[in-house]
Amino acid sequence: MLFRSDGATYAGTTGLPFAGGVWRPDRIVRRGTFHRMIGGRLISFAIEAHLVPLAGRAGFLVALTVRNRSERRIRLEIRPRFQPGCPDAVSLTSYHWDWPPPGNPVAPVGADEWRNERVRLRFFADTDGALELGHGAEAMRRFAVLLEQPGEATSAPPDLTALEREAEQDWQRRLDDATARLPVFASDIPDLEAYWRGALTSGLVCLWDHPGFAVRPFPATLGIEGAGLVCYLWDLGGYVPHVASMLLRDTMRPLLEALLALDLSDRKSTRLNSSHSSVSRMPSSA
């Protein structure tokens, strides 16, 4: 991310020291600060970035809020730099204890669009205009990238505000649905309630959802110990069976059926599509 103010350009990696952040199930929030003398005058502003995975489609959104802390009016340009990397479209059976390999590098095919043989990426910004901020004023800019199939019909540019709202509403719905079946805990012991909420959050981030999953939501070991998008028998049945039953409710039946179908002599987990051919083997080093 490049920031330009009063004729000087600064890269986000060097010009914006990290000033804290919050990790949430639905997004990552990071804060930065800019405080420099430029031409004998102080330029100071705070920035907060929200990295949000989209709901109902493949992609991410970044929402930036900038607040002017200078004693005077400033003009600020934000110039995003997008690095498309090596995306790929893979089947659900490609996700197990480890991760699928990356795809081939993409090539630009137009303004703000990149493509390889399996994925098309499109980058969007809600506006290209510069920010004019008085003392204490703040403004927001949104940027998004959508991952699509190369042959997919090109849709109109999305409403980035609506995309962020849909993602937040989707997570709120999932949180309300899950927590409605969990007990309420209260204690006068210092930090015990915070520990309980943190433990529940650790469980909620294990619940992955996608229209192609055989079990929705799918409780992935990824959120427990850092393994891949699989569900191990002992994680669900051994560590958290009671809370899992409350969180998953009707979803427990198809998940238990998939786990009961395992050949325990060499298979210990089920994958995202829960088919017999897609249960994962333990790594040879285990």
PDB file of C-alpha atoms in Angstrom:
ATOM      1  CA  MET A   1       0.000   0.000   0.000  1.00  0.00           C
ATOM      2  CA  LEU A   2       1.388   3.398  -0.997  1.00  0.00           C
ATOM      3  CA  PHE A   3       0.468   6.643   0.721  1.00  0.00           C
ATOM      4  CA  ARG A   4       1.160   9.998  -0.863  1.00  0.00           C
ATOM      5  CA  SER A   5       0.907  13.267   1.050  1.00  0.00           C
ATOM      6  CA  ASP A   6       2.243  16.724   0.281  1.00  0.00           C
ATOM      7  CA  GLY A   7       4.300  15.460  -2.642  1.00  0.00           C
ATOM      8  CA  ALA A   8       6.037  12.641  -0.733  1.00  0.00           C
ATOM      9  CA  THR A   9       5.296   8.937  -1.238  1.00  0.00           C
ATOM     10  CA  TYR A  10       5.682   6.307   1.507  1.00  0.00           C
ATOM     11  CA  ALA A  11       5.332   2.535   1.384  1.00  0.00           C
ATOM     12  CA  GLY A  12       3.044   1.013   3.959  1.00  0.00           C
ATOM     13  CA  THR A  13       5.717  -1.449   5.085  1.00  0.00           C
ATOM     14  CA  THR A  14       8.128   1.306   6.111  1.00  0.00           C
ATOM     15  CA  GLY A  15       5.987   4.386   6.636  1.00  0.00           C
ATOM     16  CA  LEU A  16       3.285   2.850   8.831  1.00  0.00           C
ATOM     17  CA  PRO A  17       4.617   1.211  11.993  1.00  0.00           C
ATOM     18  CA  PHE A  18       2.314  -1.425  13.476  1.00  0.00           C
ATOM     19  CA  ALA A  19       0.258  -0.040  16.374  1.00  0.00           C
ATOM     20  CA  GLY A  20      -1.753  -3.063  17.471  1.00  0.00           C
ATOM     21  CA  GLY A  21      -4.479  -5.317  16.174  1.00  0.00           C
ATOM     22  CA  VAL A  22      -7.304  -7.702  16.942  1.00  0.00           C
ATOM     23  CA  TRP A  23      -7.921 -11.166  15.543  1.00  0.00           C
ATOM     24  CA  ARG A  24     -11.612 -11.957  15.170  1.00  0.00           C
ATOM     25  CA  PRO A  25     -13.360 -15.015  13.715  1.00  0.00           C
ATOM     26  CA  ASP A  26     -14.704 -12.954  10.817  1.00  0.00           C
ATOM     27  CA  ARG A  27     -11.785 -10.598  10.151  1.00  0.00           C
ATOM     28  CA  ILE A  28      -8.295  -9.427  11.086  1.00  0.00           C
ATOM     29  CA  VAL A  29      -8.023  -5.842  12.333  1.00  0.00           C
ATOM     30  CA  ARG A  30      -4.661  -4.070  12.242  1.00  0.00           C
ATOM     31  CA  ARG A  31      -3.781  -0.509  13.245  1.00  0.00           C
ATOM     32  CA  GLY A  32      -0.907   1.622  12.024  1.00  0.00           C
ATOM     33  CA  THR A  33       0.380   5.109  12.654  1.00  0.00           C
ATOM     34  CA  PHE A  34       2.094   7.781  10.566  1.00  0.00           C
ATOM     35  CA  HIS A  35       3.870  10.651  12.371  1.00  0.00           C
ATOM     36  CA  ARG A  36       6.538  12.547  10.422  1.00  0.00           C
ATOM     37  CA  MET A  37       7.875  16.024   9.791  1.00  0.00           C
ATOM     38  CA  ILE A  38       7.592  16.832   6.084  1.00  0.00           C
ATOM     39  CA  GLY A  39       8.859  20.164   4.812  1.00  0.00           C
ATOM     40  CA  GLY A  40       9.011  21.512   8.346  1.00  0.00           C
ATOM     41  CA  ARG A  41       5.395  20.589   9.082  1.00  0.00           C
ATOM     42  CA  LEU A  42       4.008  17.607  11.000  1.00  0.00           C
ATOM     43  CA  ILE A  43       1.928  15.064   9.103  1.00  0.00           C
ATOM     44  CA  SER A  44       0.194  12.700  11.495  1.00  0.00           C
ATOM     45  CA  PHE A  45      -2.619  10.239  10.882  1.00  0.00           C
ATOM     46  CA  ALA A  46      -3.869   6.901  12.227  1.00  0.00           C
ATOM     47  CA  ILE A  47      -5.069   4.068  10.020  1.00  0.00           C
ATOM     48  CA  GLU A  48      -7.071   0.929  10.728  1.00  0.00           C
ATOM     49  CA  ALA A  49      -7.310  -1.953   8.248  1.00  0.00           C
ATOM     50  CA  HIS A  50      -9.935  -4.703   8.295  1.00  0.00           C
ATOM     51  CA  LEU A  51      -9.136  -7.825   6.246  1.00  0.00           C
ATOM     52  CA  VAL A  52     -12.483  -9.577   5.636  1.00  0.00           C
ATOM     53  CA  PRO A  53     -13.103 -12.921   3.865  1.00  0.00           C
ATOM     54  CA  LEU A  54     -16.242 -12.574   1.758  1.00  0.00           C
ATOM     55  CA  ALA A  55     -19.448 -14.531   2.287  1.00  0.00           C
ATOM     56  CA  GLY A  56     -21.049 -16.495  -0.532  1.00  0.00           C
ATOM     57  CA  ARG A  57     -18.163 -16.010  -2.959  1.00  0.00           C
ATOM     58  CA  ALA A  58     -14.404 -16.472  -3.141  1.00  0.00           C
ATOM     59  CA  GLY A  59     -12.507 -13.320  -2.294  1.00  0.00           C
ATOM     60  CA  PHE A  60     -11.357 -10.816   0.293  1.00  0.00           C
ATOM     61  CA  LEU A  61     -12.035  -7.212   1.157  1.00  0.00           C
ATOM     62  CA  VAL A  62      -9.838  -4.632   2.880  1.00  0.00           C
ATOM     63  CA  ALA A  63     -11.517  -1.664   4.547  1.00  0.00           C
ATOM     64  CA  LEU A  64      -9.156   1.191   5.476  1.00  0.00           C
ATOM     65  CA  THR A  65     -10.124   3.995   7.834  1.00  0.00           C
ATOM     66  CA  VAL A  66      -7.788   6.998   8.019  1.00  0.00           C
ATOM     67  CA  ARG A  67      -8.030   9.672  10.743  1.00  0.00           C
ATOM     68  CA  ASN A  68      -6.147  12.954  10.512  1.00  0.00           C
ATOM     69  CA  ARG A  69      -4.255  13.810  13.710  1.00  0.00           C
ATOM     70  CA  SER A  70      -2.461  16.798  12.227  1.00  0.00           C
ATOM     71  CA  GLU A  71      -3.315  20.284  13.371  1.00  0.00           C
ATOM     72  CA  ARG A  72      -4.146  21.250   9.813  1.00  0.00           C
ATOM     73  CA  ARG A  73      -5.950  19.952   6.770  1.00  0.00           C
ATOM     74  CA  ILE A  74      -4.156  17.264   4.767  1.00  0.00           C
ATOM     75  CA  ARG A  75      -4.614  15.723   1.331  1.00  0.00           C
ATOM     76  CA  LEU A  76      -3.889  12.001   1.190  1.00  0.00           C
ATOM     77  CA  GLU A  77      -3.795   9.549  -1.717  1.00  0.00           C
ATOM     78  CA  ILE A  78      -3.993   5.799  -1.108  1.00  0.00           C
ATOM     79  CA  ARG A  79      -2.540   3.685  -3.895  1.00  0.00           C
ATOM     80  CA  PRO A  80      -3.083  -0.052  -3.398  1.00  0.00           C
ATOM     81  CA  ARG A  81      -0.546  -2.516  -4.761  1.00  0.00           C
ATOM     82  CA  PHE A  82      -2.064  -5.938  -5.440  1.00  0.00           C
ATOM     83  CA  GLN A  83       0.151  -9.028  -5.680  1.00  0.00           C
ATOM     84  CA  PRO A  84      -1.974 -11.812  -7.231  1.00  0.00           C
ATOM     85  CA  GLY A  85       0.376 -14.703  -6.427  1.00  0.00           C
ATOM     86  CA  CYS A  86      -0.352 -18.241  -7.670  1.00  0.00           C
ATOM     87  CA  PRO A  87      -4.029 -19.072  -7.066  1.00  0.00           C
ATOM     88  CA  ASP A  88      -5.665 -22.366  -7.986  1.00  0.00           C
ATOM     89  CA  ALA A  89      -9.117 -23.953  -8.027  1.00  0.00           C
ATOM     90  CA  VAL A  90      -8.962 -27.411  -6.429  1.00  0.00           C
ATOM     91  CA  SER A  91     -11.479 -30.070  -5.472  1.00  0.00           C
ATOM     92  CA  LEU A  92     -12.552 -30.645  -1.883  1.00  0.00           C
ATOM     93  CA  THR A  93     -10.681 -33.947  -1.892  1.00  0.00           C
ATOM     94  CA  SER A  94      -7.420 -32.019  -2.278  1.00  0.00           C
ATOM     95  CA  TYR A  95      -7.769 -30.657   1.260  1.00  0.00           C
ATOM     96  CA  HIS A  96      -6.589 -32.974   4.009  1.00  0.00           C
ATOM     97  CA  TRP A  97      -3.870 -32.915   6.653  1.00  0.00           C
ATOM     98  CA  ASP A  98      -1.622 -30.763   4.482  1.00  0.00           C
ATOM     99  CA  TRP A  99      -2.506 -28.051   1.979  1.00  0.00           C
ATOM    100  CA  PRO A 100      -2.922 -28.283  -1.809  1.00  0.00           C
ATOM    101  CA  PRO A 101       0.053 -26.944  -3.777  1.00  0.00           C
ATOM    102  CA  PRO A 102      -0.198 -23.450  -5.290  1.00  0.00           C
ATOM    103  CA  GLY A 103      -1.300 -22.938  -8.851  1.00  0.00           C
ATOM    104  CA  ASN A 104       0.585 -21.352 -11.709  1.00  0.00           C
ATOM    105  CA  PRO A 105       1.424 -17.639 -11.713  1.00  0.00           C
ATOM    106  CA  VAL A 106      -1.260 -15.421 -13.170  1.00  0.00           C
ATOM    107  CA  ALA A 107      -0.733 -12.940 -15.979  1.00  0.00           C
ATOM    108  CA  PRO A 108      -2.430  -9.542 -16.401  1.00  0.00           C
ATOM    109  CA  VAL A 109      -5.185  -9.552 -19.034  1.00  0.00           C
ATOM    110  CA  GLY A 110      -6.448  -6.014 -18.566  1.00  0.00           C
ATOM    111  CA  ALA A 111      -6.825  -3.253 -16.046  1.00  0.00           C
ATOM    112  CA  ASP A 112      -7.064  -4.772 -12.560  1.00  0.00           C
ATOM    113  CA  GLU A 113      -7.546  -8.331 -13.881  1.00  0.00           C
ATOM    114  CA  TRP A 114      -5.231 -11.366 -13.846  1.00  0.00           C
ATOM    115  CA  ARG A 115      -5.690 -14.926 -15.030  1.00  0.00           C
ATOM    116  CA  ASN A 116      -4.139 -18.367 -15.287  1.00  0.00           C
ATOM    117  CA  GLU A 117      -5.712 -21.509 -16.741  1.00  0.00           C
ATOM    118  CA  ARG A 118      -7.870 -22.121 -13.647  1.00  0.00           C
ATOM    119  CA  VAL A 119      -8.517 -18.818 -11.865  1.00  0.00           C
ATOM    120  CA  ARG A 120      -9.441 -15.266 -12.790  1.00  0.00           C
ATOM    121  CA  LEU A 121      -8.795 -12.472 -10.283  1.00  0.00           C
ATOM    122  CA  ARG A 122     -10.432  -9.072 -10.420  1.00  0.00           C
ATOM    123  CA  PHE A 123      -9.444  -6.163  -8.195  1.00  0.00           C
ATOM    124  CA  PHE A 124     -11.833  -3.376  -7.210  1.00  0.00           C
ATOM    125  CA  ALA A 125     -11.606  -0.048  -5.371  1.00  0.00           C
ATOM    126  CA  ASP A 126     -14.609   1.953  -4.245  1.00  0.00           C
ATOM    127  CA  THR A 127     -13.034   5.225  -5.404  1.00  0.00           C
ATOM    128  CA  ASP A 128      -9.754   6.548  -6.777  1.00  0.00           C
ATOM    129  CA  GLY A 129     -10.081  10.050  -5.402  1.00  0.00           C
ATOM    130  CA  ALA A 130      -7.743  11.610  -2.882  1.00  0.00           C
ATOM    131  CA  LEU A 131      -8.816  12.165   0.719  1.00  0.00           C
ATOM    132  CA  GLU A 132      -9.209  15.721   1.977  1.00  0.00           C
ATOM    133  CA  LEU A 133      -9.230  15.540   5.775  1.00  0.00           C
ATOM    134  CA  GLY A 134      -9.526  18.342   8.286  1.00  0.00           C
ATOM    135  CA  HIS A 135      -8.139  18.030  11.801  1.00  0.00           C
ATOM    136  CA  GLY A 136      -9.787  15.056  13.537  1.00  0.00           C
ATOM    137  CA  ALA A 137     -11.705  14.004  10.417  1.00  0.00           C
ATOM    138  CA  GLU A 138     -11.670  10.451   9.119  1.00  0.00           C
ATOM    139  CA  ALA A 139     -12.612   8.643   5.924  1.00  0.00           C
ATOM    140  CA  MET A 140     -12.840   5.055   4.701  1.00  0.00           C
ATOM    141  CA  ARG A 141     -11.707   3.366   1.516  1.00  0.00           C
ATOM    142  CA  ARG A 142     -12.543  -0.205   0.516  1.00  0.00           C
ATOM    143  CA  PHE A 143     -10.703  -2.581  -1.808  1.00  0.00           C
ATOM    144  CA  ALA A 144     -11.636  -6.121  -2.821  1.00  0.00           C
ATOM    145  CA  VAL A 145     -10.423  -9.020  -4.920  1.00  0.00           C
ATOM    146  CA  LEU A 146     -12.732 -11.679  -6.361  1.00  0.00           C
ATOM    147  CA  LEU A 147     -11.542 -15.145  -7.417  1.00  0.00           C
ATOM    148  CA  GLU A 148     -13.577 -16.572 -10.300  1.00  0.00           C
ATOM    149  CA  GLN A 149     -13.404 -19.248 -12.979  1.00  0.00           C
ATOM    150  CA  PRO A 150     -11.799 -18.046 -16.241  1.00  0.00           C
ATOM    151  CA  GLY A 151     -14.903 -18.857 -18.303  1.00  0.00           C
ATOM    152  CA  GLU A 152     -17.324 -17.282 -15.858  1.00  0.00           C
ATOM    153  CA  ALA A 153     -19.416 -14.392 -17.159  1.00  0.00           C
ATOM    154  CA  THR A 154     -17.978 -11.054 -16.100  1.00  0.00           C
ATOM    155  CA  SER A 155     -20.344  -9.386 -13.671  1.00  0.00           C
ATOM    156  CA  ALA A 156     -20.684  -5.696 -12.946  1.00  0.00           C
ATOM    157  CA  PRO A 157     -18.371  -4.216 -10.297  1.00  0.00           C
ATOM    158  CA  PRO A 158     -19.735  -5.131  -6.865  1.00  0.00           C
ATOM    159  CA  ASP A 159     -20.883  -2.753  -4.156  1.00  0.00           C
ATOM    160  CA  LEU A 160     -17.978  -3.051  -1.720  1.00  0.00           C
ATOM    161  CA  THR A 161     -19.980  -1.648   1.188  1.00  0.00           C
ATOM    162  CA  ALA A 162     -22.619  -4.324   0.582  1.00  0.00           C
ATOM    163  CA  LEU A 163     -19.946  -7.040   0.381  1.00  0.00           C
ATOM    164  CA  GLU A 164     -18.587  -6.090   3.792  1.00  0.00           C
ATOM    165  CA  ARG A 165     -22.078  -5.894   5.267  1.00  0.00           C
ATOM    166  CA  GLU A 166     -22.989  -9.345   3.864  1.00  0.00           C
ATOM    167  CA  ALA A 167     -19.851 -10.871   5.367  1.00  0.00           C
ATOM    168  CA  GLU A 168     -20.557  -9.339   8.768  1.00  0.00           C
ATOM    169  CA  GLN A 169     -24.205 -10.407   8.713  1.00  0.00           C
ATOM    170  CA  ASP A 170     -23.255 -13.949   7.692  1.00  0.00           C
ATOM    171  CA  TRP A 171     -20.885 -14.295  10.626  1.00  0.00           C
ATOM    172  CA  GLN A 172     -23.388 -12.757  13.018  1.00  0.00           C
ATOM    173  CA  ARG A 173     -26.000 -15.273  11.889  1.00  0.00           C
ATOM    174  CA  ARG A 174     -23.589 -18.130  12.455  1.00  0.00           C
ATOM    175  CA  LEU A 175     -22.565 -16.796  15.858  1.00  0.00           C
ATOM    176  CA  ASP A 176     -26.171 -16.310  16.950  1.00  0.00           C
ATOM    177  CA  ASP A 177     -27.098 -19.795  15.783  1.00  0.00           C
ATOM    178  CA  ALA A 178     -24.171 -21.426  17.571  1.00  0.00           C
ATOM    179  CA  THR A 179     -24.210 -19.473  20.815  1.00  0.00           C
ATOM    180  CA  ALA A 180     -27.988 -19.822  21.241  1.00  0.00           C
ATOM    181  CA  ARG A 181     -27.381 -23.444  22.258  1.00  0.00           C
ATOM    182  CA  LEU A 182     -24.416 -22.804  24.548  1.00  0.00           C
ATOM    183  CA  PRO A 183     -24.679 -22.215  28.309  1.00  0.00           C
ATOM    184  CA  VAL A 184     -24.191 -18.729  29.688  1.00  0.00           C
ATOM    185  CA  PHE A 185     -21.306 -18.567  32.138  1.00  0.00           C
ATOM    186  CA  ALA A 186     -20.825 -15.971  34.867  1.00  0.00           C
ATOM    187  CA  SER A 187     -18.237 -15.893  37.651  1.00  0.00           C
ATOM    188  CA  ASP A 188     -16.715 -13.509  40.165  1.00  0.00           C
ATOM    189  CA  ILE A 189     -13.329 -15.188  39.665  1.00  0.00           C
ATOM    190  CA  PRO A 190     -11.065 -12.753  37.796  1.00  0.00           C
ATOM    191  CA  ASP A 191     -10.585 -13.556  34.092  1.00  0.00           C
ATOM    192  CA  LEU A 192     -12.565 -16.818  34.252  1.00  0.00           C
ATOM    193  CA  GLU A 193     -15.361 -15.468  32.075  1.00  0.00           C
ATOM    194  CA  ALA A 194     -12.781 -14.202  29.564  1.00  0.00           C
ATOM    195  CA  TYR A 195     -11.212 -17.670  29.517  1.00  0.00           C
ATOM    196  CA  TRP A 196     -14.619 -19.218  28.812  1.00  0.00           C
ATOM    197  CA  ARG A 197     -15.320 -16.809  25.955  1.00  0.00           C
ATOM    198  CA  GLY A 198     -11.869 -17.426  24.521  1.00  0.00           C
ATOM    199  CA  ALA A 199     -12.425 -21.176  24.645  1.00  0.00           C
ATOM    200  CA  LEU A 200     -15.728 -20.814  22.803  1.00  0.00           C
ATOM    201  CA  THR A 201     -14.086 -18.610  20.178  1.00  0.00           C
ATOM    202  CA  SER A 202     -11.497 -21.322  19.617  1.00  0.00           C
ATOM    203  CA  GLY A 203     -14.350 -23.668  18.823  1.00  0.00           C
ATOM    204  CA  LEU A 204     -16.231 -21.249  16.598  1.00  0.00           C
ATOM    205  CA  VAL A 205     -13.240 -20.656  14.337  1.00  0.00           C
ATOM    206  CA  CYS A 206     -13.136 -24.407  13.685  1.00  0.00           C
ATOM    207  CA  LEU A 207     -16.520 -24.227  11.946  1.00  0.00           C
ATOM    208  CA  TRP A 208     -15.919 -23.852   8.203  1.00  0.00           C
ATOM    209  CA  ASP A 209     -18.771 -23.514   5.734  1.00  0.00           C
ATOM    210  CA  HIS A 210     -19.192 -23.865   1.986  1.00  0.00           C
ATOM    211  CA  PRO A 211     -22.095 -25.005  -0.234  1.00  0.00           C
ATOM    212  CA  GLY A 212     -20.019 -27.962  -1.412  1.00  0.00           C
ATOM    213  CA  PHE A 213     -19.319 -29.368   2.056  1.00  0.00           C
ATOM    214  CA  ALA A 214     -21.122 -32.585   2.946  1.00  0.00           C
ATOM    215  CA  VAL A 215     -21.413 -31.369   6.533  1.00  0.00           C
ATOM    216  CA  ARG A 216     -22.308 -27.719   7.142  1.00  0.00           C
ATOM    217  CA  PRO A 217     -20.680 -26.312   9.107  1.00  0.00           C
ATOM    218  CA  PHE A 218     -17.653 -28.578   9.021  1.00  0.00           C
ATOM    219  CA  PRO A 219     -15.612 -28.746  12.272  1.00  0.00           C
ATOM    220  CA  ALA A 220     -12.014 -28.540  11.071  1.00  0.00           C
ATOM    221  CA  THR A 221      -9.051 -29.552  13.216  1.00  0.00           C
ATOM    222  CA  LEU A 222      -7.280 -26.564  11.666  1.00  0.00           C
ATOM    223  CA  GLY A 223      -8.673 -24.299  14.356  1.00  0.00           C
ATOM    224  CA  ILE A 224      -7.522 -26.561  17.202  1.00  0.00           C
ATOM    225  CA  GLU A 225      -3.949 -27.568  16.488  1.00  0.00           C
ATOM    226  CA  GLY A 226      -3.005 -26.083  13.140  1.00  0.00           C
ATOM    227  CA  ALA A 227      -3.647 -29.179  11.023  1.00  0.00           C
ATOM    228  CA  GLY A 228      -5.570 -29.039   7.768  1.00  0.00           C
ATOM    229  CA  LEU A 229      -9.232 -28.999   6.837  1.00  0.00           C
ATOM    230  CA  VAL A 230     -10.049 -32.422   8.254  1.00  0.00           C
ATOM    231  CA  CYS A 231     -12.050 -33.625  11.226  1.00  0.00           C
ATOM    232  CA  TYR A 232     -10.238 -36.140  13.430  1.00  0.00           C
ATOM    233  CA  LEU A 233     -12.260 -38.666  15.358  1.00  0.00           C
ATOM    234  CA  TRP A 234     -10.481 -38.029  18.656  1.00  0.00           C
ATOM    235  CA  ASP A 235     -10.711 -34.232  18.347  1.00  0.00           C
ATOM    236  CA  LEU A 236     -14.479 -34.265  18.052  1.00  0.00           C
ATOM    237  CA  GLY A 237     -15.342 -37.310  20.146  1.00  0.00           C
ATOM    238  CA  GLY A 238     -12.516 -37.169  22.644  1.00  0.00           C
ATOM    239  CA  TYR A 239     -11.814 -33.514  23.396  1.00  0.00           C
ATOM    240  CA  VAL A 240     -15.047 -31.584  22.897  1.00  0.00           C
ATOM    241  CA  PRO A 241     -17.997 -33.978  22.443  1.00  0.00           C
ATOM    242  CA  HIS A 242     -20.507 -32.093  24.593  1.00  0.00           C
ATOM    243  CA  VAL A 243     -19.810 -28.607  23.253  1.00  0.00           C
ATOM    244  CA  ALA A 244     -19.630 -29.983  19.695  1.00  0.00           C
ATOM    245  CA  SER A 245     -23.098 -31.481  20.111  1.00  0.00           C
ATOM    246  CA  MET A 246     -24.486 -28.114  21.165  1.00  0.00           C
ATOM    247  CA  LEU A 247     -22.682 -26.219  18.417  1.00  0.00           C
ATOM    248  CA  LEU A 248     -23.499 -28.582  15.556  1.00  0.00           C
ATOM    249  CA  ARG A 249     -26.959 -29.845  16.557  1.00  0.00           C
ATOM    250  CA  ASP A 250     -28.550 -31.469  13.454  1.00  0.00           C
ATOM    251  CA  THR A 251     -25.207 -31.479  11.655  1.00  0.00           C
ATOM    252  CA  MET A 252     -23.878 -34.062  14.105  1.00  0.00           C
ATOM    253  CA  ARG A 253     -25.713 -36.966  12.480  1.00  0.00           C
ATOM    254  CA  PRO A 254     -24.109 -36.871   8.991  1.00  0.00           C
ATOM    255  CA  LEU A 255     -20.741 -36.120  10.592  1.00  0.00           C
ATOM    256  CA  LEU A 256     -21.009 -39.095  12.966  1.00  0.00           C
ATOM    257  CA  GLU A 257     -22.055 -41.314  10.059  1.00  0.00           C
ATOM    258  CA  ALA A 258     -18.930 -40.268   8.150  1.00  0.00           C
ATOM    259  CA  LEU A 259     -16.717 -40.953  11.182  1.00  0.00           C
ATOM    260  CA  LEU A 260     -18.352 -44.319  11.857  1.00  0.00           C
ATOM    261  CA  ALA A 261     -17.574 -45.341   8.281  1.00  0.00           C
ATOM    262  CA  LEU A 262     -13.832 -44.941   8.850  1.00  0.00           C
ATOM    263  CA  ASP A 263     -11.537 -47.942   8.678  1.00  0.00           C
ATOM    264  CA  LEU A 264      -9.697 -47.233  11.929  1.00  0.00           C
ATOM    265  CA  SER A 265      -6.841 -49.555  11.017  1.00  0.00           C
ATOM    266  CA  ASP A 266      -5.351 -46.844   8.805  1.00  0.00           C
ATOM    267  CA  ARG A 267      -7.773 -43.901   8.536  1.00  0.00           C
ATOM    268  CA  LYS A 268      -8.297 -41.386  11.300  1.00  0.00           C
ATOM    269  CA  SER A 269     -10.243 -38.447   9.873  1.00  0.00           C
ATOM    270  CA  THR A 270     -12.811 -37.351   7.333  1.00  0.00           C
ATOM    271  CA  ARG A 271     -12.421 -34.671   4.701  1.00  0.00           C
ATOM    272  CA  LEU A 272     -14.720 -31.920   3.562  1.00  0.00           C
ATOM    273  CA  ASN A 273     -16.933 -34.067   1.333  1.00  0.00           C
ATOM    274  CA  SER A 274     -17.072 -36.912   3.919  1.00  0.00           C
ATOM    275  CA  SER A 275     -16.907 -39.644   1.261  1.00  0.00           C
ATOM    276  CA  HIS A 276     -15.195 -42.951   1.925  1.00  0.00           C
ATOM    277  CA  SER A 277     -12.588 -42.220  -0.731  1.00  0.00           C
ATOM    278  CA  SER A 278     -11.697 -38.881   0.806  1.00  0.00           C
ATOM    279  CA  VAL A 279     -10.876 -39.796   4.373  1.00  0.00           C
ATOM    280  CA  SER A 280      -7.305 -38.831   5.101  1.00  0.00           C
ATOM    281  CA  ARG A 281      -4.440 -41.012   6.211  1.00  0.00           C
ATOM    282  CA  MET A 282      -2.138 -39.999   9.009  1.00  0.00           C
ATOM    283  CA  PRO A 283       1.253 -38.667   7.881  1.00  0.00           C
ATOM    284  CA  SER A 284       3.910 -41.365   7.730  1.00  0.00           C
ATOM    285  CA  SER A 285       5.871 -39.637  10.490  1.00  0.00           C
ATOM    286  CA  ALA A 286       2.987 -39.909  12.977  1.00  0.00           C
TER     287      ALA A 286
END
